[in-house]
Coordinates of C-alpha atoms in Angstrom, one line a residue:
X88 CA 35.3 82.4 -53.1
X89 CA 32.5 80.3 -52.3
X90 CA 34.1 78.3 -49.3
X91 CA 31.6 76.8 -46.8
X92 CA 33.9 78.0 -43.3
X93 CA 31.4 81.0 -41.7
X94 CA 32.6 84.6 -43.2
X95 CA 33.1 85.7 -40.3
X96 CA 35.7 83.1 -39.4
X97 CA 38.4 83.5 -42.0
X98 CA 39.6 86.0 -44.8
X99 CA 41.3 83.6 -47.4
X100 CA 44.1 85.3 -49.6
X101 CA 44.1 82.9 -52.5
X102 CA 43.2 82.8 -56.1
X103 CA 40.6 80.5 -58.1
X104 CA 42.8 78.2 -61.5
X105 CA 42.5 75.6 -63.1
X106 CA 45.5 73.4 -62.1
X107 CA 47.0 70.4 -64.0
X108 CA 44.9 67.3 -62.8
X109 CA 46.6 64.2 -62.7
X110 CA 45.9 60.9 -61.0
X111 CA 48.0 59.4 -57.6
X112 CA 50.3 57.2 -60.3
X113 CA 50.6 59.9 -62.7
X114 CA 51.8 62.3 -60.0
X115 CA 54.3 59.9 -58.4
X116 CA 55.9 59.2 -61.5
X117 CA 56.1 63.4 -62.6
X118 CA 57.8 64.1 -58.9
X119 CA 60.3 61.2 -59.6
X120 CA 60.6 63.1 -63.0
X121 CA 61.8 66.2 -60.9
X122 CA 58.3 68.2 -61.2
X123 CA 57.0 70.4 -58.1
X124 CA 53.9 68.9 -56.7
X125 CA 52.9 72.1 -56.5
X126 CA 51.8 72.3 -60.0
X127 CA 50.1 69.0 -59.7
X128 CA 46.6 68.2 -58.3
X129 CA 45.0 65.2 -57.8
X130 CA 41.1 65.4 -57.7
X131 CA 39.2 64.1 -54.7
X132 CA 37.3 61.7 -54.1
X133 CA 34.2 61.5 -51.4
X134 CA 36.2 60.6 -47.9
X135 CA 38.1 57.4 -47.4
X136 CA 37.9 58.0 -43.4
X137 CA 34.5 59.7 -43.4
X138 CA 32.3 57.4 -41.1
X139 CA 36.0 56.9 -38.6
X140 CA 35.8 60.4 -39.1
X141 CA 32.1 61.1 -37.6
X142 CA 32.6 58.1 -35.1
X143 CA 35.7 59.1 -33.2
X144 CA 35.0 63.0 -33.3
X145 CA 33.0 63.2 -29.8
X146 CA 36.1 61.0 -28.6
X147 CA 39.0 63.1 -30.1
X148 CA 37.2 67.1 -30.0
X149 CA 37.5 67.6 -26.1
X150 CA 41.5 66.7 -26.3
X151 CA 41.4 68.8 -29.6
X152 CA 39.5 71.7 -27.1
X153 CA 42.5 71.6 -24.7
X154 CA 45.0 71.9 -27.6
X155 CA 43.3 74.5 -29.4
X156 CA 43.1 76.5 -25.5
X157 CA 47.1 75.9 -25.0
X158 CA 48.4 77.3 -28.1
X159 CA 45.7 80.1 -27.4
X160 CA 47.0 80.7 -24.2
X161 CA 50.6 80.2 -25.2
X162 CA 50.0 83.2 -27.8
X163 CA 47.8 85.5 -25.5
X164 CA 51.3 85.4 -22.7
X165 CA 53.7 86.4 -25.5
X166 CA 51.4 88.8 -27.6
X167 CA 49.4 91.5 -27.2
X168 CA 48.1 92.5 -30.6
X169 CA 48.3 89.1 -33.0
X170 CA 47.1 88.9 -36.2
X171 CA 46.6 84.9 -36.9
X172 CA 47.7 83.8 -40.4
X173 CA 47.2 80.0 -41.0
X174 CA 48.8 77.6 -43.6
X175 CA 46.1 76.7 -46.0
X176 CA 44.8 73.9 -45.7
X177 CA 46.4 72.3 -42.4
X178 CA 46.2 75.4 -40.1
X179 CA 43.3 76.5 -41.6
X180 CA 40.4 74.7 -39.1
X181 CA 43.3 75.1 -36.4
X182 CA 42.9 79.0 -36.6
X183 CA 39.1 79.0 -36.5
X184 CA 39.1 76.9 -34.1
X185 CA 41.8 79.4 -32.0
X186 CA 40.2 82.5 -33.1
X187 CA 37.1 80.9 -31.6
X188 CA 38.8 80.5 -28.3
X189 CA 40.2 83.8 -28.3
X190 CA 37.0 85.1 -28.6
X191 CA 35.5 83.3 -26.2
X192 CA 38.2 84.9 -23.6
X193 CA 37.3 88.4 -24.8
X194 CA 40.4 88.8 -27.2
X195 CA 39.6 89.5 -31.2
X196 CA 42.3 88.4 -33.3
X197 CA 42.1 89.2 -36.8
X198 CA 42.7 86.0 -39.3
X199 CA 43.8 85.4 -42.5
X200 CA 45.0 82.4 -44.6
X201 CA 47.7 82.1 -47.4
X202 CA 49.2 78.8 -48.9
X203 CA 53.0 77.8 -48.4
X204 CA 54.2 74.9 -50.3
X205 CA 57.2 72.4 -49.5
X206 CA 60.1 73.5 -52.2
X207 CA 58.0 76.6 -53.3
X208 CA 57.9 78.8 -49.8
X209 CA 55.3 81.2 -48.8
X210 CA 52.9 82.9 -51.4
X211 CA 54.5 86.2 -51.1
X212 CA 52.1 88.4 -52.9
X213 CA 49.1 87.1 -50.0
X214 CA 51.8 87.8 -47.0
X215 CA 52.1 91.0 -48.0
X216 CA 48.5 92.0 -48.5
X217 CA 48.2 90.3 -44.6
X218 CA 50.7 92.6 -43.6
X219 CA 49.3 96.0 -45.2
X220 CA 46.4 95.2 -43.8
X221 CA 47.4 94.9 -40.1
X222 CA 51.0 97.0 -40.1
X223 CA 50.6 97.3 -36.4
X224 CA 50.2 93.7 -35.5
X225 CA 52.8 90.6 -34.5
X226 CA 52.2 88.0 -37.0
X227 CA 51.6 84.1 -35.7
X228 CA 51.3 81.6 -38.4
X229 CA 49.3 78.6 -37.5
X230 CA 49.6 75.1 -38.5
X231 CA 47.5 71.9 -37.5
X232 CA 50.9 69.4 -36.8
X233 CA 54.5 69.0 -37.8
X234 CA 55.8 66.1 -39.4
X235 CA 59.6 66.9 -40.6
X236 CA 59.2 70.3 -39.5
X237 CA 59.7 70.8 -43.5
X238 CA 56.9 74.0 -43.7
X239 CA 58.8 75.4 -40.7
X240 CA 62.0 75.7 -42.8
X241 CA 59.9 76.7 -46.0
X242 CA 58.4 79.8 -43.5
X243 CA 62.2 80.9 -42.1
X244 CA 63.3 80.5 -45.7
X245 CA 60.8 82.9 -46.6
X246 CA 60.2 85.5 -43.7
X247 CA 62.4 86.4 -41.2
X248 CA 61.0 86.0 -37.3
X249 CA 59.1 83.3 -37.7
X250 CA 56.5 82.5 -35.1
X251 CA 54.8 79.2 -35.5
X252 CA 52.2 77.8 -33.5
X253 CA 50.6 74.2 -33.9
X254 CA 48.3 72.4 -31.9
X255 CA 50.8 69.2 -32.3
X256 CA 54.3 68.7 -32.9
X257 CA 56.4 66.1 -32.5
X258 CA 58.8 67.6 -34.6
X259 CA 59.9 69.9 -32.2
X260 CA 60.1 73.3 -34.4
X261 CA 57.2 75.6 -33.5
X262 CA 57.2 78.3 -31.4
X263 CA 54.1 77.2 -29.5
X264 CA 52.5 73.4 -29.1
X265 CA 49.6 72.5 -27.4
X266 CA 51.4 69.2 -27.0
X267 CA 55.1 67.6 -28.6
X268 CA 53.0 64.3 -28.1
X269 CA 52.5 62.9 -31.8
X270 CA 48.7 62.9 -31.7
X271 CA 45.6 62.8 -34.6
X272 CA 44.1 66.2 -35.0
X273 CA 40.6 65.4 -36.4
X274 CA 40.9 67.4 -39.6
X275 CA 44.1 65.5 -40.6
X276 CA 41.8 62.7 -41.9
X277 CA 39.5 64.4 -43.8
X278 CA 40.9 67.2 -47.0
X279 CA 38.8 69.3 -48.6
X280 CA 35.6 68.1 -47.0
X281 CA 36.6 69.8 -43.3
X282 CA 38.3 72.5 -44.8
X283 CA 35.4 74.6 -46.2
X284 CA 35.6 72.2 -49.8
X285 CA 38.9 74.1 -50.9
X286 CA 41.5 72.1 -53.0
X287 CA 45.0 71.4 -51.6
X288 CA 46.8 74.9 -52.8
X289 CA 48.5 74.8 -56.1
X290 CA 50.9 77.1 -58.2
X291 CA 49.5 79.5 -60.8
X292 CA 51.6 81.7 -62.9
X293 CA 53.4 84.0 -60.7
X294 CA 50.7 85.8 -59.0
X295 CA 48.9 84.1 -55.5
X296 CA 48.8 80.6 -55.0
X297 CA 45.5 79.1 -56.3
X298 CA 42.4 76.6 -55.5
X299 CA 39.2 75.1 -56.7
X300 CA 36.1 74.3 -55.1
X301 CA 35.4 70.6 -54.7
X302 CA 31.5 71.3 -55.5
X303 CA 31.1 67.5 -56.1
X304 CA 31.7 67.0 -52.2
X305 CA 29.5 69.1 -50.5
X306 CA 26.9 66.2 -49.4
X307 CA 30.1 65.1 -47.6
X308 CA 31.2 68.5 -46.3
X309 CA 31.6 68.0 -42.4
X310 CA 33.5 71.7 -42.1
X311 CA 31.1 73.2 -39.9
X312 CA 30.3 70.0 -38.0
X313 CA 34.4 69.8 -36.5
X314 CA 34.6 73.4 -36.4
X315 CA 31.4 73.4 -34.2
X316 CA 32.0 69.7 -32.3
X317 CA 35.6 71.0 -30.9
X318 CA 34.5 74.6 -29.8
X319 CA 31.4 73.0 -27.8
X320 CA 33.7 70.5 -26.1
X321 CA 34.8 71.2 -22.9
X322 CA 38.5 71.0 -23.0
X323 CA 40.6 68.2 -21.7
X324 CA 44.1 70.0 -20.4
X325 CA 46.8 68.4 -22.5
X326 CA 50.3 67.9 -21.0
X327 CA 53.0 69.7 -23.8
X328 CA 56.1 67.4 -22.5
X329 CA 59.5 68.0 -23.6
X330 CA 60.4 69.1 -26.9
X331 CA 61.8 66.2 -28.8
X332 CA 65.8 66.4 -29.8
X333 CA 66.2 65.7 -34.0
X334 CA 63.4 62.7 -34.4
X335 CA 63.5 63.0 -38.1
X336 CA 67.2 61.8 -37.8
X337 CA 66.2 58.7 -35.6
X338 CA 63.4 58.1 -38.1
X339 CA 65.3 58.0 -40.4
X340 CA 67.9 55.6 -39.2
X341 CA 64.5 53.1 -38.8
X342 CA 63.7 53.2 -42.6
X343 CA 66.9 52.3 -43.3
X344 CA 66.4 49.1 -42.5
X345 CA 63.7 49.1 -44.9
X346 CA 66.3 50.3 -47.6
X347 CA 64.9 54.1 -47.5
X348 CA 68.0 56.7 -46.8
X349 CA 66.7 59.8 -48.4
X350 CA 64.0 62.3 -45.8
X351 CA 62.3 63.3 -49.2
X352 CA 61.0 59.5 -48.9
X353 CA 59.8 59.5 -45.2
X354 CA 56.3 61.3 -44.1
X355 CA 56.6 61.1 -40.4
X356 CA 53.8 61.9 -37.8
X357 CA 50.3 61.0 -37.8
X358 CA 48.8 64.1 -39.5
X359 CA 51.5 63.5 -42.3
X360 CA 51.0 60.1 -42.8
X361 CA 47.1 60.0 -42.9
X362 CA 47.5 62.3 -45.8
X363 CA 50.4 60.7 -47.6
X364 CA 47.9 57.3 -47.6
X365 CA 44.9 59.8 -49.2
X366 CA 46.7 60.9 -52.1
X367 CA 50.6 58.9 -52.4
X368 CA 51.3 55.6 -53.4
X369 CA 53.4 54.3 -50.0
X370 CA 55.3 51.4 -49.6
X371 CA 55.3 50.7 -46.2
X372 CA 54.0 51.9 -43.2
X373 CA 55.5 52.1 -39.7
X374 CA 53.8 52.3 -36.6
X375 CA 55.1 52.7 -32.8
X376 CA 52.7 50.2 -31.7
X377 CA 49.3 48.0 -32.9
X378 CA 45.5 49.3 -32.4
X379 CA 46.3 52.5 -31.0
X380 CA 43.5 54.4 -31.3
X381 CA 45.4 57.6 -33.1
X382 CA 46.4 55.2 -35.6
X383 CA 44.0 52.8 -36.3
X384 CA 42.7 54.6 -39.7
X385 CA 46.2 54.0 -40.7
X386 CA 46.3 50.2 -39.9
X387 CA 43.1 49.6 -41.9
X388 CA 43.5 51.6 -44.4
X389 CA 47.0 50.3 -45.3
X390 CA 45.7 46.5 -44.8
X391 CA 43.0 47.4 -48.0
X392 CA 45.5 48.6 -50.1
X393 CA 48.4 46.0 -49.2
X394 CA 50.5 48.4 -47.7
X395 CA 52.9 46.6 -45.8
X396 CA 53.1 47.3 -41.6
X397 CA 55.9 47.2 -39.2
X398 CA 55.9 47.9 -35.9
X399 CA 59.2 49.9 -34.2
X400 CA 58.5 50.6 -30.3
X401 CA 61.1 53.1 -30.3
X402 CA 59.8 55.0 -33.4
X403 CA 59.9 59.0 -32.4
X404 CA 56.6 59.5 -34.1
X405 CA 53.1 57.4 -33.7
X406 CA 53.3 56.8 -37.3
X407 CA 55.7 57.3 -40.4
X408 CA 54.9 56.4 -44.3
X409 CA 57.7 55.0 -46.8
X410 CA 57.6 56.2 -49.8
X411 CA 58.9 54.6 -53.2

C-alpha cells in the first residue's frame, strides 16, 4: 500500500477495493434509505480547510505536543509491554504521533492500524492478525477525539477489555485523555490529505475492511508536515479536568429545540463536526460560543454554505452539527 506516513511509523492492516462512489446528496438520501455508510464513499476533493489548516498548525501543534505526551504517559504508568493499534483514519496520526513520543523516552511500542466502523464494529480478520503477531502484548486502541463515544461502544461491542486512549474527549469514554476539554486536534480538519492519502475505510465482501489511495491529492498531502510540526513542538502541559457526566444526553435535550430528538441526527464535538461539514449535508450548526479559535473553520465554513448558527453557552461540547 502505497501510503505516504514513513514505513517505519505504521503497519496498516487493510485491503485495497473499489467501493461504491457516490456524491454527499446521493449518500444522505441511501442512509435515510437504511444503507450502511460503510459501503458508501464519497470521493475527495483538494482540502476545504487547507490554508486554516497550514496557518493555525504552529499555533495548535505545541498544545497537540502536550496531548500526544499525556496519553503517552498515561499508557507508559499502566503498561508495560503495549502494542498500539489505532482506528484508521482518526487515531491514525494520533498513534504516530504517540509512538514518536514513546520513542523519544526510550520505550518502542509496536503499531498497527485497522478500521472500525459505526454500526459495523471492528474489522475482525485485521485484529486478529494484530494479535498473532504480538500474543504477548496488552493492546491500546488509539483514537484522535470522541464525539458520542459511538466507536467506543462499536470497540466493547466487539472485544472484550477495551482500553481506549484519545488525545481529546469530551465524551468521557476512554480509558486515557490527554484532556476531557472539547478541543481541535489538527488532523480533524484535514481527511485523507494528513492521513498518508488513504480513503475513509469502507466495507468489502467479508474479508478486511478496505481503502483507496487518493493519488489525485498528493500536491496537497500535508501528512508528513503535521506528523513532523507536532513532534518538533515543545509541548504545552494540558490540564485533563474532570470527566464529563452523559453530555450527549444534555446535547441532546439542546437540539430539541431545533426539532432534532434522535442521537443518530447529532455529531457532537469539534473533531466530529468538522468532518460532518466535509462530507454531510447539515442543517444547523451549534456552537458554545462565537470566534473561538477551535471553532472558527466551523463558523466560516457553515456561513458559505448557509448553514444556519446558533449559539448555546451551556452546550457540553465546543461544537455540535444537526443533521436532517
Amino acid at each position: 500500500m502505497n501510503h505516504t506516513f514513513p514505513p517505519q511509523d505504521v503497519t496498516f492492516h487493510l485491503d485495497t477495493g473499489s467501493p461504491r462512489l457516490v456524491s454527499v446528496t446521493e449518500k444522505e438520501t441511501l442512509i435515510h434509505r437504511g444503507e450502511s455508510c460503510g459501503t458508501l464513499l464519497v470521493p475527495e476533493e483538494a482540502p476545504v480547510w487547507g490554508e486554516h489548516f497550514d496557518r493555525t498548525l504552529q499555533t495548535f501543534a505545541p498544545r497537540t505536543a502536550g496531548l500526544v505526551a499525556g496519553v503517552t504517559r498515561q499508557i507508559m504508568e499502566h503498561h508495560a509491554a503495549p502494542v498500539l493499534v489505532s482506528l484508521a483514519r482518526g487515531g491514525t496520526p494520533a498513534v504516530v504521533l504517540i509512538r514518536r513520543e514513546a520513542r523519544r523516552l526510550g520505550l518502542d511500542w509496536p503499531y498497527h492500524s485497522v478500521s472500525i466502523m459505526r454500526g459495523e464494529g471492528l474489522d475482525v480478520h485485521a485484529y486478529r492478525e494484530v494479535l498473532g503477531a504480538h500474543p504477548e502484548r496488552e493492546v491500546v486502541f488509539v483514537d484522535g477525539w470522541t464525539g458520542q463515544g459511538s466507536i467506543q461502544a462499536a470497540l466493547n461491542a466487539s472485544v472484550s477489555g477495551v482500553r481506549l486512549a484519545v488525545l481529546s474527549d469530551p465524551a468521557g469514554v476512554s480509558t486515557y485523555a490527554g484532556t476531557y476539554e472539547d478541543v481541535l486536534i489538527p488532523h480533524a480538519l484535514l481527511n485523507a490529505t494528513v492521513c498518508g492519502l488513504l480513503s475513509r475505510t469502507f466495507l468489502q465482501g467479508r474479508g478486511r475492511h478496505a481503502v483507496i489511495l487518493e493519488k489525485r491529492l498528493k500536491e496537497h498531502d500535508r501528512t508528513a508536515a503535521y506528523l513532523d510540526a507536532v513532534s518538533h513542538a515543545t509541548p504545552v502541559p494540558q490540564e485533563r479536568g474532570r470527566r464529563p457526566g452523559n453530555p450527549v444526553a444534555y446535547t441532546l435535550a439542546i437540539a430539541g429545540m431545533y426539532g432534532v430528538t434522535d442521537s443518530h441526527r447529532i455529531t457532537p464535538s469539534v473533531g466530529e463536526a468538522s468532518r460532518a461539514l466535509l462530507r454531510r449535508a447539515p442543517c444547523e450548526l451549534l456552537l458554545r460560543q462565537w470566534g473561538h479559535p477551535d471553532t472558527q473553520h466551523l463558523e466560516d465554513v457553515a456561513r458559505r454554505r448557509g448553514v444556519a448558527v446558533y449559539v448555546h453557552s451551556d452546550l457540553p461540547y465546543q461544537a455540535c452539527i444537526l443533521m436532517q
